[in-house]
PDB file of C-alpha atoms in Angstrom:
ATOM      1  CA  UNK A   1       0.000   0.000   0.000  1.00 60.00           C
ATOM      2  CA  UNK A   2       2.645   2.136   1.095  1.00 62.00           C
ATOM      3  CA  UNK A   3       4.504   1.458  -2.152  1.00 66.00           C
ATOM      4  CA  UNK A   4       1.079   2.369  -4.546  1.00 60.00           C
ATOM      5  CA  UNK A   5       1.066   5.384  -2.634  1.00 60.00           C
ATOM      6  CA  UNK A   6       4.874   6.802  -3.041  1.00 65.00           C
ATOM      7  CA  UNK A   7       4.053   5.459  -6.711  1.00 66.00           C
ATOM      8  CA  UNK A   8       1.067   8.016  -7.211  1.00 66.00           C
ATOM      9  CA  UNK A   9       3.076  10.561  -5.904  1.00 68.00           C
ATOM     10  CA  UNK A  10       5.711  10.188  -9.243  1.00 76.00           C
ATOM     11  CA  UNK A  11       4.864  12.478 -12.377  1.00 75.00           C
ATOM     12  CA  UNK A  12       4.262   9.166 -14.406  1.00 83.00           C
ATOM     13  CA  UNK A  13       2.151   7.724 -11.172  1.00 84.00           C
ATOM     14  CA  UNK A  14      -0.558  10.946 -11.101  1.00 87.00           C
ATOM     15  CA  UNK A  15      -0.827  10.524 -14.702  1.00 91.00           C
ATOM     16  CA  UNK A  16      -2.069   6.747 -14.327  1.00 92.00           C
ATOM     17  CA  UNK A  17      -4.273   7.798 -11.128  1.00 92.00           C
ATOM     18  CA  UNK A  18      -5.507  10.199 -13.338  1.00 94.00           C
ATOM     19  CA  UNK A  19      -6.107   7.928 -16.128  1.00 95.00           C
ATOM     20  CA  UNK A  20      -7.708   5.387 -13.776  1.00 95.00           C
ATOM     21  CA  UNK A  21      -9.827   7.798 -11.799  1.00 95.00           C
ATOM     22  CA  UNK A  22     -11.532   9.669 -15.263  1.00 95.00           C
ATOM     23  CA  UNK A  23     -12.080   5.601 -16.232  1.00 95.00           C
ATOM     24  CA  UNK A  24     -14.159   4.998 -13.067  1.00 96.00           C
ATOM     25  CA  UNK A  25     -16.140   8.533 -12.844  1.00 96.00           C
ATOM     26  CA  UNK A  26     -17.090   7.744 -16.439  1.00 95.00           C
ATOM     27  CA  UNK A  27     -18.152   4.413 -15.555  1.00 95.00           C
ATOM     28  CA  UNK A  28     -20.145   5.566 -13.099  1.00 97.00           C
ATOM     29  CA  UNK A  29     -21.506   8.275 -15.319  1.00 97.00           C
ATOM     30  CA  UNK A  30     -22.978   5.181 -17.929  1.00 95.00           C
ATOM     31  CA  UNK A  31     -23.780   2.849 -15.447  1.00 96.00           C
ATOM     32  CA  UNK A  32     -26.482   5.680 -13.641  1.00 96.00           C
ATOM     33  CA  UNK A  33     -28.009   6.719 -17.573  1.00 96.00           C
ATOM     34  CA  UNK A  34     -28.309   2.497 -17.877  1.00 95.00           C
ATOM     35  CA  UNK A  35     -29.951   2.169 -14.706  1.00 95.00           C
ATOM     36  CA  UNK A  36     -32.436   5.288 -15.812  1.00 94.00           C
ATOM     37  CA  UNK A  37     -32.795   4.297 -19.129  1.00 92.00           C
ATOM     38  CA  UNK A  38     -34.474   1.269 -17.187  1.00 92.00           C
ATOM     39  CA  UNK A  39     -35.897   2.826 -14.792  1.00 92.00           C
ATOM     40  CA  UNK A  40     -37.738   5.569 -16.870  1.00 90.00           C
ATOM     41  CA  UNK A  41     -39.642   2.645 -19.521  1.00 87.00           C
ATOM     42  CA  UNK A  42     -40.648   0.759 -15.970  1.00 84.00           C
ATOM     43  CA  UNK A  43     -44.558   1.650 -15.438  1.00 81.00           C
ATOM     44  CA  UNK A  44     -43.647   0.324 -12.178  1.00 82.00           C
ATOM     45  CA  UNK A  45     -41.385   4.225 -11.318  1.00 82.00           C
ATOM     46  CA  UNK A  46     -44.189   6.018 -13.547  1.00 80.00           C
ATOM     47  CA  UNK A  47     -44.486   9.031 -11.275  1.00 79.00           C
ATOM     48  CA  UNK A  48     -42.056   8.885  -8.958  1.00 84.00           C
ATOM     49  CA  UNK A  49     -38.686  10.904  -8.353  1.00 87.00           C
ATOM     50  CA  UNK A  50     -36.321   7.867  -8.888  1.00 90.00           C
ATOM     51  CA  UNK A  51     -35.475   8.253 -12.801  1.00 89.00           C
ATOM     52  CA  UNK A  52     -35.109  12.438 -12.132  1.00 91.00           C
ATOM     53  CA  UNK A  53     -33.148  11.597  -9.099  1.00 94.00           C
ATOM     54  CA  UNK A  54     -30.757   8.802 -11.221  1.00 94.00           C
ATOM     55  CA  UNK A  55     -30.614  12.041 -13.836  1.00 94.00           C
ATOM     56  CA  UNK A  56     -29.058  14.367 -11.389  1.00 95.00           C
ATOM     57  CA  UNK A  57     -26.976  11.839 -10.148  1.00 96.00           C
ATOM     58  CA  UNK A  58     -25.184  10.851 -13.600  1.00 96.00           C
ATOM     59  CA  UNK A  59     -25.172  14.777 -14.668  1.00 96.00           C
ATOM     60  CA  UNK A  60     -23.494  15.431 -11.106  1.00 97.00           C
ATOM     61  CA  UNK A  61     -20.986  13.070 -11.873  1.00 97.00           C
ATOM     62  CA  UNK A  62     -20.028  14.011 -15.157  1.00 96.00           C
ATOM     63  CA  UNK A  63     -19.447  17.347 -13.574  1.00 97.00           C
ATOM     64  CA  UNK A  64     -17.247  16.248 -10.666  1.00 97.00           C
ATOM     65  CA  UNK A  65     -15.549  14.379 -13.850  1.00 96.00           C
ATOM     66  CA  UNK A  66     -15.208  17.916 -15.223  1.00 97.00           C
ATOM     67  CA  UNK A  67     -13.782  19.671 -12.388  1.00 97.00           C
ATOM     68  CA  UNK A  68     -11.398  16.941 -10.824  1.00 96.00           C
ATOM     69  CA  UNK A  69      -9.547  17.013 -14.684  1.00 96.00           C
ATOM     70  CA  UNK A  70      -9.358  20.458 -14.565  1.00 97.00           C
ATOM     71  CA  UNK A  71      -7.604  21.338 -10.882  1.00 97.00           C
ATOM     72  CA  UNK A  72      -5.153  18.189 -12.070  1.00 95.00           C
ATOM     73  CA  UNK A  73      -4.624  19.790 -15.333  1.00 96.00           C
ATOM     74  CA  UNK A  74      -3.809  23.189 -13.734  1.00 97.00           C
ATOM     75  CA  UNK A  75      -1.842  21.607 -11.357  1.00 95.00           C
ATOM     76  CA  UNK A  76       0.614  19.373 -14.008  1.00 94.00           C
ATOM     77  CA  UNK A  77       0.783  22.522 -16.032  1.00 95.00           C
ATOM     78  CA  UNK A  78       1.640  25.124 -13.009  1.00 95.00           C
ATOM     79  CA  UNK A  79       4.315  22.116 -11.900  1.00 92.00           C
ATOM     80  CA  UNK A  80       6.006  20.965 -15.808  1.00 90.00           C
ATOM     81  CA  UNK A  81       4.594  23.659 -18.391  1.00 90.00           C
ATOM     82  CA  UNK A  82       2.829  22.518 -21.179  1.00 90.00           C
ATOM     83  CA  UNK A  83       5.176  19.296 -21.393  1.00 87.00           C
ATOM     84  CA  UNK A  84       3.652  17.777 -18.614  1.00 86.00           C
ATOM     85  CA  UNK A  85       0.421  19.623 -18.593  1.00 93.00           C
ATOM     86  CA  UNK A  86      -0.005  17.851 -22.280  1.00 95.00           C
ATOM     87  CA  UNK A  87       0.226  14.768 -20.904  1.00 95.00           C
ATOM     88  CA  UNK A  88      -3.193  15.390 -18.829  1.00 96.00           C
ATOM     89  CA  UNK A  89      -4.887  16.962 -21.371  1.00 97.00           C
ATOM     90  CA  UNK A  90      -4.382  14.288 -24.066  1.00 96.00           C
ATOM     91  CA  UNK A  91      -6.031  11.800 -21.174  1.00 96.00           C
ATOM     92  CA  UNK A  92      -8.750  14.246 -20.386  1.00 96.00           C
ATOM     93  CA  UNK A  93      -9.814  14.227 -24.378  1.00 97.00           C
ATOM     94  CA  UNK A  94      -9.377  10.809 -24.668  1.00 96.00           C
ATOM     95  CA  UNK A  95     -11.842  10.245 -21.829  1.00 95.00           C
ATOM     96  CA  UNK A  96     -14.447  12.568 -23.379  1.00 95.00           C
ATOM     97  CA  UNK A  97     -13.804  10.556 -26.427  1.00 95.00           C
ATOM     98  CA  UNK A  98     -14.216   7.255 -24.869  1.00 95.00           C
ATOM     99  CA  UNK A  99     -17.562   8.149 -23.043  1.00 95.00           C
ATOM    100  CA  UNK A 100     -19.374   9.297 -25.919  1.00 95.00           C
ATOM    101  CA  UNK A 101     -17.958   6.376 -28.047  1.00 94.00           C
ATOM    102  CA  UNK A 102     -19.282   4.220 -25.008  1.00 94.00           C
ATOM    103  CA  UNK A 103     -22.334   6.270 -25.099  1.00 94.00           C
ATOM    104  CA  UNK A 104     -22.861   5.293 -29.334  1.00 93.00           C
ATOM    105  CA  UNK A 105     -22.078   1.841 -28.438  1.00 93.00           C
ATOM    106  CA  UNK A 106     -25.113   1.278 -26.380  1.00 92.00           C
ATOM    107  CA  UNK A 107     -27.223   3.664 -28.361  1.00 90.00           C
ATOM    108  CA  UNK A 108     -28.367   6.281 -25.973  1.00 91.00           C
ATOM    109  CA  UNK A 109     -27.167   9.044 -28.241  1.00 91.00           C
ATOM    110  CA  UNK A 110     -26.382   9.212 -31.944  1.00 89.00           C
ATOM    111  CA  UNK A 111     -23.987  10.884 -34.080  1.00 87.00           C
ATOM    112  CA  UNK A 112     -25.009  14.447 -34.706  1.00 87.00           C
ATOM    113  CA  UNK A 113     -25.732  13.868 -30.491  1.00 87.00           C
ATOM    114  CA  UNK A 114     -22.446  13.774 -30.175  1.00 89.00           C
ATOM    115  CA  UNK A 115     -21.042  16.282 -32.744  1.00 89.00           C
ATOM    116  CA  UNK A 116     -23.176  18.880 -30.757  1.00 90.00           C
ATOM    117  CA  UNK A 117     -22.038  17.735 -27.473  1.00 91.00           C
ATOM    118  CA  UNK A 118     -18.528  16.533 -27.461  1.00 93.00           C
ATOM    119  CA  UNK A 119     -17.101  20.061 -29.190  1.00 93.00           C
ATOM    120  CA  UNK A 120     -18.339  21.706 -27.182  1.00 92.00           C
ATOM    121  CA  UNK A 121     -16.562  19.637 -24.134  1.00 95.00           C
ATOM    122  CA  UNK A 122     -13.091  20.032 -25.796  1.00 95.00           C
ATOM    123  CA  UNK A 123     -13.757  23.615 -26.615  1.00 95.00           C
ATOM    124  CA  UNK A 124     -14.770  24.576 -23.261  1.00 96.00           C
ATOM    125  CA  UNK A 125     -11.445  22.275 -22.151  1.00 97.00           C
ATOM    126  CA  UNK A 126      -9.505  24.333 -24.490  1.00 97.00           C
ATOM    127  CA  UNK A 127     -10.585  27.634 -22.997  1.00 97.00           C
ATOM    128  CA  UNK A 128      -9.861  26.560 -19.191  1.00 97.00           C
ATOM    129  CA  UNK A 129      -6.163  24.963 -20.361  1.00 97.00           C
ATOM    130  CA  UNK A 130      -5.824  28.114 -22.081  1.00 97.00           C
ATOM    131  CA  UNK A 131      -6.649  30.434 -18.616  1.00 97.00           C
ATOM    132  CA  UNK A 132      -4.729  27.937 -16.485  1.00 97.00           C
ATOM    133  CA  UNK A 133      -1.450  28.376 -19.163  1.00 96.00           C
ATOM    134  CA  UNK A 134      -1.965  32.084 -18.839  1.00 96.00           C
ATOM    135  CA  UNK A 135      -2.351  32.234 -15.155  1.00 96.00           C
ATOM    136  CA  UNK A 136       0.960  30.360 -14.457  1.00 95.00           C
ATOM    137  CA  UNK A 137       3.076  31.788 -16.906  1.00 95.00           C
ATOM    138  CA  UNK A 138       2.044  35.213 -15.101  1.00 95.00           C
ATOM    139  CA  UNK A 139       3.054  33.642 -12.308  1.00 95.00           C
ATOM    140  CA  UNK A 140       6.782  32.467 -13.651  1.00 94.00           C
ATOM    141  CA  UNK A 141       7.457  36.109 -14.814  1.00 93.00           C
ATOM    142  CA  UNK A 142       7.325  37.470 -11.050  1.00 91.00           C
ATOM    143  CA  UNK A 143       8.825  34.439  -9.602  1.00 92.00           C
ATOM    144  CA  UNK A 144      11.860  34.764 -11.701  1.00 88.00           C
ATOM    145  CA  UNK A 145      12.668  38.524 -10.575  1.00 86.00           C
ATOM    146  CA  UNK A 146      11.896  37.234  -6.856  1.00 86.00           C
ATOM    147  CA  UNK A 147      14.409  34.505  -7.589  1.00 84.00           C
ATOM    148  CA  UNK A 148      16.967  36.519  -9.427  1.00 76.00           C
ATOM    149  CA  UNK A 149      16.461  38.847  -6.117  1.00 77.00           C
ATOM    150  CA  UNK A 150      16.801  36.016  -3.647  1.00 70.00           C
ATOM    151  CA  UNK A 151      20.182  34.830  -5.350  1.00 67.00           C
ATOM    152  CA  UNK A 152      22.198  38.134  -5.056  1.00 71.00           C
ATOM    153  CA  UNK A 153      21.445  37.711  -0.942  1.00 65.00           C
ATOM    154  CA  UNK A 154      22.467  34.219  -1.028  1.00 59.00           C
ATOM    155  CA  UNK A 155      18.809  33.285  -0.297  1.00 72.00           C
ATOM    156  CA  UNK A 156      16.251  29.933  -2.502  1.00 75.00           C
ATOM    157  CA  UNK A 157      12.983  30.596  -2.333  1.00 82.00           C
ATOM    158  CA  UNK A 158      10.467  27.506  -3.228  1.00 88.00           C
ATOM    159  CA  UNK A 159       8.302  28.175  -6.033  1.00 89.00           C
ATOM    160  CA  UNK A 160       5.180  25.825  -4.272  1.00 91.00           C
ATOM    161  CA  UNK A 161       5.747  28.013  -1.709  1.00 90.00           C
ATOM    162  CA  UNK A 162       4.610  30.716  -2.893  1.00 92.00           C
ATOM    163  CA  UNK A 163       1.280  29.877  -4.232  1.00 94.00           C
ATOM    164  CA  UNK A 164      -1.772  27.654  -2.487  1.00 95.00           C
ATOM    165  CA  UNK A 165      -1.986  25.750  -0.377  1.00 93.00           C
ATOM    166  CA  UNK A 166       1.579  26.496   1.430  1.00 92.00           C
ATOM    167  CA  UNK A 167       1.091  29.935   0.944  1.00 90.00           C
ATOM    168  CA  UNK A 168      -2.608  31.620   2.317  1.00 89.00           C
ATOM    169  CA  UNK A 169      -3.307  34.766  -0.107  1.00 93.00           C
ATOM    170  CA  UNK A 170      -5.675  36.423  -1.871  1.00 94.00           C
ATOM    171  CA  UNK A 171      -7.279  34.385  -4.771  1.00 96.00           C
ATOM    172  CA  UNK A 172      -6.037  37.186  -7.677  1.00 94.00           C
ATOM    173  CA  UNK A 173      -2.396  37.183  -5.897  1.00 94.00           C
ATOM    174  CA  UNK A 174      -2.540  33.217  -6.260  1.00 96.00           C
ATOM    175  CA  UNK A 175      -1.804  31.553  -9.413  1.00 97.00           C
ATOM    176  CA  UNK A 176      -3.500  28.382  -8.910  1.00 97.00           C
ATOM    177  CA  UNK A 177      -6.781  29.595  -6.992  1.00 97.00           C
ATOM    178  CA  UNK A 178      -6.918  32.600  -9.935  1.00 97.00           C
ATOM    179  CA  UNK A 179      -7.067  29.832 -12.458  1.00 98.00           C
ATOM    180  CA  UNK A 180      -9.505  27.673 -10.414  1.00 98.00           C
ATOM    181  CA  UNK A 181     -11.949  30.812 -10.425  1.00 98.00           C
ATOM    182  CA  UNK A 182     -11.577  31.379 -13.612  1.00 97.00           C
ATOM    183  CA  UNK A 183     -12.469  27.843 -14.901  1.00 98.00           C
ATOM    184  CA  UNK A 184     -15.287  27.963 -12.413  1.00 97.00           C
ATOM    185  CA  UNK A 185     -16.742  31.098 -14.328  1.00 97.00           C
ATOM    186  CA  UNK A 186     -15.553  29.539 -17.716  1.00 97.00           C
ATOM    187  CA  UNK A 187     -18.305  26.828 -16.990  1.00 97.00           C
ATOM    188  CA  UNK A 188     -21.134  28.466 -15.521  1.00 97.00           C
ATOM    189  CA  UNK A 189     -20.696  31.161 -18.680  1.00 96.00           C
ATOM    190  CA  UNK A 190     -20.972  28.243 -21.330  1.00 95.00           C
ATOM    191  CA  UNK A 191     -23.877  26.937 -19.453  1.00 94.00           C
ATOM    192  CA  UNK A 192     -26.038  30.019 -19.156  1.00 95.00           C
ATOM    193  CA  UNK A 193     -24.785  30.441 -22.869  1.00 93.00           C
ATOM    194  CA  UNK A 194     -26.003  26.995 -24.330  1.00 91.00           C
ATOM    195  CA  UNK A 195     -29.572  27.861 -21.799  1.00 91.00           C
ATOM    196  CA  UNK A 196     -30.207  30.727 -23.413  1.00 92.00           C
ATOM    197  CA  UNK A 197     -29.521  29.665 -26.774  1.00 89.00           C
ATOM    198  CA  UNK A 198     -31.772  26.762 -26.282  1.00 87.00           C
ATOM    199  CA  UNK A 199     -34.234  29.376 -24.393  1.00 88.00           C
ATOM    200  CA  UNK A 200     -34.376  31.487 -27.239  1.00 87.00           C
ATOM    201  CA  UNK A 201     -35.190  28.643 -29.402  1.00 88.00           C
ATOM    202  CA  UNK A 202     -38.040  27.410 -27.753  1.00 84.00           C
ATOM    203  CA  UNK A 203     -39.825  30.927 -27.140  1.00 82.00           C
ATOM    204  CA  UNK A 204     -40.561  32.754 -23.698  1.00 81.00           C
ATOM    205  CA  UNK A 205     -41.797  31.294 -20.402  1.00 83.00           C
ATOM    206  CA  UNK A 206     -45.459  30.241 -20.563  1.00 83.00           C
ATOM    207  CA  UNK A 207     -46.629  31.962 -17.634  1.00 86.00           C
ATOM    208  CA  UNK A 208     -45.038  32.506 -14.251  1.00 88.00           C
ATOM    209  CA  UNK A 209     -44.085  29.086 -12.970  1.00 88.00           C
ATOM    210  CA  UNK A 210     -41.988  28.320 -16.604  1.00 88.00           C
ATOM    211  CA  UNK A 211     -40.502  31.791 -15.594  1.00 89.00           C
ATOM    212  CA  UNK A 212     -39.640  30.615 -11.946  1.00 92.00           C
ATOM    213  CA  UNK A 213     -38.191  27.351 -13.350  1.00 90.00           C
ATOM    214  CA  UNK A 214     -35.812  29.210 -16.044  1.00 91.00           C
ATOM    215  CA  UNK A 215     -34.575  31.322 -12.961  1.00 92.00           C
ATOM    216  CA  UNK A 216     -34.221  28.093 -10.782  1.00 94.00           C
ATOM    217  CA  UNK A 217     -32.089  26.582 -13.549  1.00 93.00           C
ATOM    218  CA  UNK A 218     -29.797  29.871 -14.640  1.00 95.00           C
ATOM    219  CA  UNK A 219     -29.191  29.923 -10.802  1.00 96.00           C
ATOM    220  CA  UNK A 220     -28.054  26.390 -10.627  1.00 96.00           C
ATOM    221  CA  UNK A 221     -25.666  26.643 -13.761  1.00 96.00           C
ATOM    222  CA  UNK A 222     -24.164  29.649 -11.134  1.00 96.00           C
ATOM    223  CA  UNK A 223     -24.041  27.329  -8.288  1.00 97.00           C
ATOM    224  CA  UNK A 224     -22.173  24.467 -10.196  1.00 97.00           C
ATOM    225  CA  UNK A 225     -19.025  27.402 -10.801  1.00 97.00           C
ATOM    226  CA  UNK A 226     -19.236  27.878  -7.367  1.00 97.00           C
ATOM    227  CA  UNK A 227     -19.471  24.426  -6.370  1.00 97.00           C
ATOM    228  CA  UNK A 228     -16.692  23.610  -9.368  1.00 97.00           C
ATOM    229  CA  UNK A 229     -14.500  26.685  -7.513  1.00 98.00           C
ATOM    230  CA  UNK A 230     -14.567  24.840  -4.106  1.00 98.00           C
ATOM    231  CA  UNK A 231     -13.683  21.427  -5.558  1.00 97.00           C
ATOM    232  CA  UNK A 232     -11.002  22.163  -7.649  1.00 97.00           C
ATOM    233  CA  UNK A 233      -9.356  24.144  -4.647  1.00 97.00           C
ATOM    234  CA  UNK A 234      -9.908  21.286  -2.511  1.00 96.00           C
ATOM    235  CA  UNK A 235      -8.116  18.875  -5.092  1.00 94.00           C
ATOM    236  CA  UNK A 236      -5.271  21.299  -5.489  1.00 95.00           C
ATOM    237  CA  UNK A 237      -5.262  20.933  -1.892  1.00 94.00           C
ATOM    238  CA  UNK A 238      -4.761  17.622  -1.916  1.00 90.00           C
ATOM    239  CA  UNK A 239      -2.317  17.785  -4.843  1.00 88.00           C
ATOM    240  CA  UNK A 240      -0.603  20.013  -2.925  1.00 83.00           C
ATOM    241  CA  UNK A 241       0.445  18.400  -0.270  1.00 65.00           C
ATOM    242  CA  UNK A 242       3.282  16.467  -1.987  1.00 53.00           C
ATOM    243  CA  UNK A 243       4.966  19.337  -3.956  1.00 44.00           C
ATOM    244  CA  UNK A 244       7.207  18.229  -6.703  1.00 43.00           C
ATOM    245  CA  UNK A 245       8.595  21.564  -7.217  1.00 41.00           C
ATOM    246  CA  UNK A 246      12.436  21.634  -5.854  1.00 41.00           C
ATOM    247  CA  UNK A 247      13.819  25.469  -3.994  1.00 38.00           C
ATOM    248  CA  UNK A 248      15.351  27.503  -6.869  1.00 38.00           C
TER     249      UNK A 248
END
């Protein structure tokens, strides 16, 4: 056990975890629309809250999916560049890839399903990897002149050091927690984005109640950045806690 452990902690180790963890979530993901694909043709559930509540459940999942690849592919590109951060991102598409592909297999979506939903995914991936890249090389510009400074006295500084979680600051001073947010945002935008669209397309709210529920559901695409925010600093946390960044 020890020995799995130290193993996960290696560059090539977090990839595989990585790998293996995405494999699982999605699992998970097509094993709840199976069950609610059965659940929703049983007249036995007719009226009940079981197939909405099996819906929630995959959509939440696919969503943790979402957030968990993104605060690892911050991390590996804050840690090796986009070198290592490459290495995440090719497993992140090839996931996405996978799931739908899993998702044609068993015929619970077609193809022009999956042309509308899967670009999406990688452009919205594209965007955050994008943010995060930005975000850190920001970061590497100041750290260099604080490390250029730190030499002439004789003096390392340790470049995990200065960002979350060793170091408790301000979430635009930090690198990684800036990033976080702004992936957080990135989602929720695309969200109310691909509502409105499909608002628009169907016409206005009915009467009130349609109007109540259209609130309801912009206000939940805002509470899944949030919700996205506080998860991906908790797995940064977590990443954190093993830096692999050596004093410079």
């Amino acid at each position: 056990m020890h020995a799995a452990l130290n193993y996960l902690r290696t560059p090539r180790g977090r990839a595989v975890g990585f790998a293996i963890l995405l494999l699982l979530l999605f699992a998970l993901y097509i094993g709840l629309i199976f069950i609610c694909d059965i659940v929703s043709s049983d007249v036995l559930y007719a009226g009940t809250l079981l197939p909405e509540l099996l819906e929630w459940g995959y959509q939440g999942v696919e969503l943790v999916a979402f957030f968990v690849s993104y605060a690892l592919v911050l991390r590996a590109l804050f840690d090796d560049g986009l070198r290592g951060g490459a290495v995440y991102i090719g497993i992140a598409v090839a996931a996405s890839v996978l799931r739908f592909t899993a998702l044609m297999a068993m015929r619970f979506i077609g193809g022009w399903a999956v042309v509308i939903n899967l670009i999406p995914e990688l452009i919205q991936l594209a965007l955050i990897v994008g943010g995060c890249y930005r975000s850190g090389a920001a970061f590497d510009r100041i750290f260099r002149v604080k490390s250029d400074g730190a030499r002439t006295l004789e003096r390392s500084i340790c470049r995990d050091a200065e960002v979350y979680p060793q170091k408790k600051q301000p979430i635009q001073s930090d690198p990684l927690l800036r990033a976080a947010r702004g992936s957080a945002i990135c989602v929720s935008v695309i969200r109310v984005l691909g509502r409105l669209v499909f608002d628009v397309t169907v016409g206005p709210p009915a009467d009130l109640v349609d109007a109540l529920w259209m609130l309801c559901y912009y206000s939940a695409d805002v509470l899944i950045g949030v919700g996205g925010y506080y998860l991906m600093k908790w797995g940064l946390h977590m990443l954190g806690k093993h830096p692999t960044t050596k004093a410079s």
